[in-house]
């Protein structure tokens, strides 16, 4: 009980005077990453990479085609968490998973 009371006293006295003072130690070591100008940022993603392909008027159809029928759909790649897979396998796992099938992301 004494430890709790002591802790509460410390909180009441605000061992760290303000939220700004508390976060200042993190700000001192932070940095700002940049990619392009503010104009390009506010221009949006579409201005950088173009409009999405609308296969049969559907983004879902386009994504299906991209993951299952592109030249590299069955080419293996290793993800950042060290899983070797393909776009086709990833698409199946998310959109039409088979309960009796073993997927790379499931160990």
mmCIF file of the C-alpha atoms, coordinates in Angstrom:
data_MODEL
# 
_entry.id   MODEL 
# 
loop_
_atom_site.group_PDB 
_atom_site.id 
_atom_site.type_symbol 
_atom_site.label_atom_id 
_atom_site.label_alt_id 
_atom_site.label_comp_id 
_atom_site.label_asym_id 
_atom_site.label_entity_id 
_atom_site.label_seq_id 
_atom_site.pdbx_PDB_ins_code 
_atom_site.Cartn_x 
_atom_site.Cartn_y 
_atom_site.Cartn_z 
_atom_site.occupancy 
_atom_site.B_iso_or_equiv 
_atom_site.pdbx_formal_charge 
_atom_site.auth_seq_id 
_atom_site.auth_comp_id 
_atom_site.auth_asym_id 
_atom_site.auth_atom_id 
_atom_site.pdbx_PDB_model_num 
ATOM 1   C CA . UNK A 1 1   ? 0.000   0.000   0.000   1.00 0.00 ? 1   UNK A CA 1 
ATOM 2   C CA . UNK A 1 2   ? 2.886   2.367   0.791   1.00 0.00 ? 2   UNK A CA 1 
ATOM 3   C CA . UNK A 1 3   ? 4.408   1.785   -2.653  1.00 0.00 ? 3   UNK A CA 1 
ATOM 4   C CA . UNK A 1 4   ? 1.112   2.559   -4.349  1.00 0.00 ? 4   UNK A CA 1 
ATOM 5   C CA . UNK A 1 5   ? 0.699   5.713   -2.267  1.00 0.00 ? 5   UNK A CA 1 
ATOM 6   C CA . UNK A 1 6   ? 4.252   6.770   -3.132  1.00 0.00 ? 6   UNK A CA 1 
ATOM 7   C CA . UNK A 1 7   ? 3.584   6.156   -6.826  1.00 0.00 ? 7   UNK A CA 1 
ATOM 8   C CA . UNK A 1 8   ? 0.383   8.178   -6.707  1.00 0.00 ? 8   UNK A CA 1 
ATOM 9   C CA . UNK A 1 9   ? 2.205   11.029  -5.005  1.00 0.00 ? 9   UNK A CA 1 
ATOM 10  C CA . UNK A 1 10  ? 4.759   11.021  -7.810  1.00 0.00 ? 10  UNK A CA 1 
ATOM 11  C CA . UNK A 1 11  ? 1.993   11.130  -10.400 1.00 0.00 ? 11  UNK A CA 1 
ATOM 12  C CA . UNK A 1 12  ? 0.276   14.000  -8.620  1.00 0.00 ? 12  UNK A CA 1 
ATOM 13  C CA . UNK A 1 13  ? 3.517   15.953  -8.493  1.00 0.00 ? 13  UNK A CA 1 
ATOM 14  C CA . UNK A 1 14  ? 4.113   15.168  -12.166 1.00 0.00 ? 14  UNK A CA 1 
ATOM 15  C CA . UNK A 1 15  ? 7.642   13.888  -12.135 1.00 0.00 ? 15  UNK A CA 1 
ATOM 16  C CA . UNK A 1 16  ? 7.648   14.946  -15.769 1.00 0.00 ? 16  UNK A CA 1 
ATOM 17  C CA . UNK A 1 17  ? 6.239   18.485  -15.827 1.00 0.00 ? 17  UNK A CA 1 
ATOM 18  C CA . UNK A 1 18  ? 4.372   18.344  -19.146 1.00 0.00 ? 18  UNK A CA 1 
ATOM 19  C CA . UNK A 1 19  ? 3.675   16.048  -22.050 1.00 0.00 ? 19  UNK A CA 1 
ATOM 20  C CA . UNK A 1 20  ? 5.893   18.300  -24.161 1.00 0.00 ? 20  UNK A CA 1 
ATOM 21  C CA . UNK A 1 21  ? 8.796   17.871  -21.775 1.00 0.00 ? 21  UNK A CA 1 
ATOM 22  C CA . UNK A 1 22  ? 8.200   14.124  -21.711 1.00 0.00 ? 22  UNK A CA 1 
ATOM 23  C CA . UNK A 1 23  ? 8.316   13.817  -25.496 1.00 0.00 ? 23  UNK A CA 1 
ATOM 24  C CA . UNK A 1 24  ? 11.262  16.210  -25.908 1.00 0.00 ? 24  UNK A CA 1 
ATOM 25  C CA . UNK A 1 25  ? 13.767  13.406  -25.347 1.00 0.00 ? 25  UNK A CA 1 
ATOM 26  C CA . UNK A 1 26  ? 12.335  11.594  -28.366 1.00 0.00 ? 26  UNK A CA 1 
ATOM 27  C CA . UNK A 1 27  ? 12.235  14.695  -30.535 1.00 0.00 ? 27  UNK A CA 1 
ATOM 28  C CA . UNK A 1 28  ? 15.927  15.295  -29.936 1.00 0.00 ? 28  UNK A CA 1 
ATOM 29  C CA . UNK A 1 29  ? 16.811  12.080  -31.760 1.00 0.00 ? 29  UNK A CA 1 
ATOM 30  C CA . UNK A 1 30  ? 14.109  12.160  -34.425 1.00 0.00 ? 30  UNK A CA 1 
ATOM 31  C CA . UNK A 1 31  ? 14.461  13.018  -38.078 1.00 0.00 ? 31  UNK A CA 1 
ATOM 32  C CA . UNK A 1 32  ? 12.139  13.736  -40.963 1.00 0.00 ? 32  UNK A CA 1 
ATOM 33  C CA . UNK A 1 33  ? 12.150  11.548  -44.031 1.00 0.00 ? 33  UNK A CA 1 
ATOM 34  C CA . UNK A 1 34  ? 11.323  13.128  -47.354 1.00 0.00 ? 34  UNK A CA 1 
ATOM 35  C CA . UNK A 1 35  ? 10.473  11.667  -50.715 1.00 0.00 ? 35  UNK A CA 1 
ATOM 36  C CA . UNK A 1 36  ? 9.211   14.490  -52.864 1.00 0.00 ? 36  UNK A CA 1 
ATOM 37  C CA . UNK A 1 37  ? 7.958   18.036  -52.695 1.00 0.00 ? 37  UNK A CA 1 
ATOM 38  C CA . UNK A 1 38  ? 4.833   19.201  -50.892 1.00 0.00 ? 38  UNK A CA 1 
ATOM 39  C CA . UNK A 1 39  ? 3.229   19.828  -54.282 1.00 0.00 ? 39  UNK A CA 1 
ATOM 40  C CA . UNK A 1 40  ? 3.740   16.183  -55.237 1.00 0.00 ? 40  UNK A CA 1 
ATOM 41  C CA . UNK A 1 41  ? 2.451   15.042  -51.846 1.00 0.00 ? 41  UNK A CA 1 
ATOM 42  C CA . UNK A 1 42  ? -0.794  16.949  -52.240 1.00 0.00 ? 42  UNK A CA 1 
ATOM 43  C CA . UNK A 1 43  ? -1.037  15.815  -55.866 1.00 0.00 ? 43  UNK A CA 1 
ATOM 44  C CA . UNK A 1 44  ? -1.849  12.357  -54.550 1.00 0.00 ? 44  UNK A CA 1 
ATOM 45  C CA . UNK A 1 45  ? -0.767  8.845   -55.341 1.00 0.00 ? 45  UNK A CA 1 
ATOM 46  C CA . UNK A 1 46  ? -2.658  8.781   -58.620 1.00 0.00 ? 46  UNK A CA 1 
ATOM 47  C CA . UNK A 1 47  ? -0.503  11.620  -59.952 1.00 0.00 ? 47  UNK A CA 1 
ATOM 48  C CA . UNK A 1 48  ? 2.621   9.538   -59.230 1.00 0.00 ? 48  UNK A CA 1 
ATOM 49  C CA . UNK A 1 49  ? 1.576   6.088   -60.425 1.00 0.00 ? 49  UNK A CA 1 
ATOM 50  C CA . UNK A 1 50  ? -1.546  6.713   -62.484 1.00 0.00 ? 50  UNK A CA 1 
ATOM 51  C CA . UNK A 1 51  ? -5.130  5.580   -62.199 1.00 0.00 ? 51  UNK A CA 1 
ATOM 52  C CA . UNK A 1 52  ? -5.870  1.981   -61.262 1.00 0.00 ? 52  UNK A CA 1 
ATOM 53  C CA . UNK A 1 53  ? -6.594  -0.450  -64.082 1.00 0.00 ? 53  UNK A CA 1 
ATOM 54  C CA . UNK A 1 54  ? -10.303 -1.227  -64.113 1.00 0.00 ? 54  UNK A CA 1 
ATOM 55  C CA . UNK A 1 55  ? -10.691 -4.697  -65.607 1.00 0.00 ? 55  UNK A CA 1 
ATOM 56  C CA . UNK A 1 56  ? -14.372 -5.273  -66.406 1.00 0.00 ? 56  UNK A CA 1 
ATOM 57  C CA . UNK A 1 57  ? -15.102 -2.057  -64.487 1.00 0.00 ? 57  UNK A CA 1 
ATOM 58  C CA . UNK A 1 58  ? -13.938 -3.600  -61.211 1.00 0.00 ? 58  UNK A CA 1 
ATOM 59  C CA . UNK A 1 59  ? -10.916 -3.028  -58.999 1.00 0.00 ? 59  UNK A CA 1 
ATOM 60  C CA . UNK A 1 60  ? -11.445 -6.517  -57.538 1.00 0.00 ? 60  UNK A CA 1 
ATOM 61  C CA . UNK A 1 61  ? -11.293 -8.095  -61.014 1.00 0.00 ? 61  UNK A CA 1 
ATOM 62  C CA . UNK A 1 62  ? -8.142  -6.110  -61.695 1.00 0.00 ? 62  UNK A CA 1 
ATOM 63  C CA . UNK A 1 63  ? -6.531  -7.280  -58.459 1.00 0.00 ? 63  UNK A CA 1 
ATOM 64  C CA . UNK A 1 64  ? -7.527  -10.874 -59.207 1.00 0.00 ? 64  UNK A CA 1 
ATOM 65  C CA . UNK A 1 65  ? -5.960  -10.634 -62.664 1.00 0.00 ? 65  UNK A CA 1 
ATOM 66  C CA . UNK A 1 66  ? -2.804  -9.000  -61.319 1.00 0.00 ? 66  UNK A CA 1 
ATOM 67  C CA . UNK A 1 67  ? -2.276  -11.654 -58.635 1.00 0.00 ? 67  UNK A CA 1 
ATOM 68  C CA . UNK A 1 68  ? -3.274  -14.730 -60.646 1.00 0.00 ? 68  UNK A CA 1 
ATOM 69  C CA . UNK A 1 69  ? -2.640  -14.028 -64.331 1.00 0.00 ? 69  UNK A CA 1 
ATOM 70  C CA . UNK A 1 70  ? 0.365   -11.685 -64.574 1.00 0.00 ? 70  UNK A CA 1 
ATOM 71  C CA . UNK A 1 71  ? 3.733   -12.853 -65.882 1.00 0.00 ? 71  UNK A CA 1 
ATOM 72  C CA . UNK A 1 72  ? 5.149   -12.937 -62.340 1.00 0.00 ? 72  UNK A CA 1 
ATOM 73  C CA . UNK A 1 73  ? 2.063   -14.269 -60.510 1.00 0.00 ? 73  UNK A CA 1 
ATOM 74  C CA . UNK A 1 74  ? 3.763   -17.600 -59.850 1.00 0.00 ? 74  UNK A CA 1 
ATOM 75  C CA . UNK A 1 75  ? 7.285   -16.247 -59.316 1.00 0.00 ? 75  UNK A CA 1 
ATOM 76  C CA . UNK A 1 76  ? 8.508   -16.823 -55.786 1.00 0.00 ? 76  UNK A CA 1 
ATOM 77  C CA . UNK A 1 77  ? 9.580   -13.914 -53.601 1.00 0.00 ? 77  UNK A CA 1 
ATOM 78  C CA . UNK A 1 78  ? 10.596  -13.670 -49.965 1.00 0.00 ? 78  UNK A CA 1 
ATOM 79  C CA . UNK A 1 79  ? 8.634   -11.218 -47.836 1.00 0.00 ? 79  UNK A CA 1 
ATOM 80  C CA . UNK A 1 80  ? 10.133  -8.902  -45.219 1.00 0.00 ? 80  UNK A CA 1 
ATOM 81  C CA . UNK A 1 81  ? 9.196   -11.441 -42.525 1.00 0.00 ? 81  UNK A CA 1 
ATOM 82  C CA . UNK A 1 82  ? 11.160  -14.144 -44.385 1.00 0.00 ? 82  UNK A CA 1 
ATOM 83  C CA . UNK A 1 83  ? 8.262   -16.107 -45.922 1.00 0.00 ? 83  UNK A CA 1 
ATOM 84  C CA . UNK A 1 84  ? 8.759   -17.420 -49.453 1.00 0.00 ? 84  UNK A CA 1 
ATOM 85  C CA . UNK A 1 85  ? 5.515   -17.272 -51.424 1.00 0.00 ? 85  UNK A CA 1 
ATOM 86  C CA . UNK A 1 86  ? 3.944   -16.080 -54.691 1.00 0.00 ? 86  UNK A CA 1 
ATOM 87  C CA . UNK A 1 87  ? 1.315   -13.481 -55.537 1.00 0.00 ? 87  UNK A CA 1 
ATOM 88  C CA . UNK A 1 88  ? -1.068  -16.283 -56.517 1.00 0.00 ? 88  UNK A CA 1 
ATOM 89  C CA . UNK A 1 89  ? -0.651  -18.038 -53.159 1.00 0.00 ? 89  UNK A CA 1 
ATOM 90  C CA . UNK A 1 90  ? -1.122  -14.762 -51.266 1.00 0.00 ? 90  UNK A CA 1 
ATOM 91  C CA . UNK A 1 91  ? -4.307  -14.002 -53.221 1.00 0.00 ? 91  UNK A CA 1 
ATOM 92  C CA . UNK A 1 92  ? -5.734  -17.470 -52.602 1.00 0.00 ? 92  UNK A CA 1 
ATOM 93  C CA . UNK A 1 93  ? -4.910  -17.252 -48.883 1.00 0.00 ? 93  UNK A CA 1 
ATOM 94  C CA . UNK A 1 94  ? -6.812  -13.969 -48.547 1.00 0.00 ? 94  UNK A CA 1 
ATOM 95  C CA . UNK A 1 95  ? -9.676  -14.349 -51.040 1.00 0.00 ? 95  UNK A CA 1 
ATOM 96  C CA . UNK A 1 96  ? -10.426 -18.073 -51.428 1.00 0.00 ? 96  UNK A CA 1 
ATOM 97  C CA . UNK A 1 97  ? -8.575  -19.978 -48.699 1.00 0.00 ? 97  UNK A CA 1 
ATOM 98  C CA . UNK A 1 98  ? -8.876  -23.743 -48.568 1.00 0.00 ? 98  UNK A CA 1 
ATOM 99  C CA . UNK A 1 99  ? -9.210  -25.066 -45.024 1.00 0.00 ? 99  UNK A CA 1 
ATOM 100 C CA . UNK A 1 100 ? -7.319  -28.291 -45.740 1.00 0.00 ? 100 UNK A CA 1 
ATOM 101 C CA . UNK A 1 101 ? -4.392  -26.590 -47.479 1.00 0.00 ? 101 UNK A CA 1 
ATOM 102 C CA . UNK A 1 102 ? -1.118  -25.580 -45.840 1.00 0.00 ? 102 UNK A CA 1 
ATOM 103 C CA . UNK A 1 103 ? -0.022  -22.015 -46.628 1.00 0.00 ? 103 UNK A CA 1 
ATOM 104 C CA . UNK A 1 104 ? 3.530   -20.655 -46.129 1.00 0.00 ? 104 UNK A CA 1 
ATOM 105 C CA . UNK A 1 105 ? 2.324   -17.875 -43.819 1.00 0.00 ? 105 UNK A CA 1 
ATOM 106 C CA . UNK A 1 106 ? 0.770   -20.448 -41.471 1.00 0.00 ? 106 UNK A CA 1 
ATOM 107 C CA . UNK A 1 107 ? 4.026   -22.169 -40.626 1.00 0.00 ? 107 UNK A CA 1 
# 
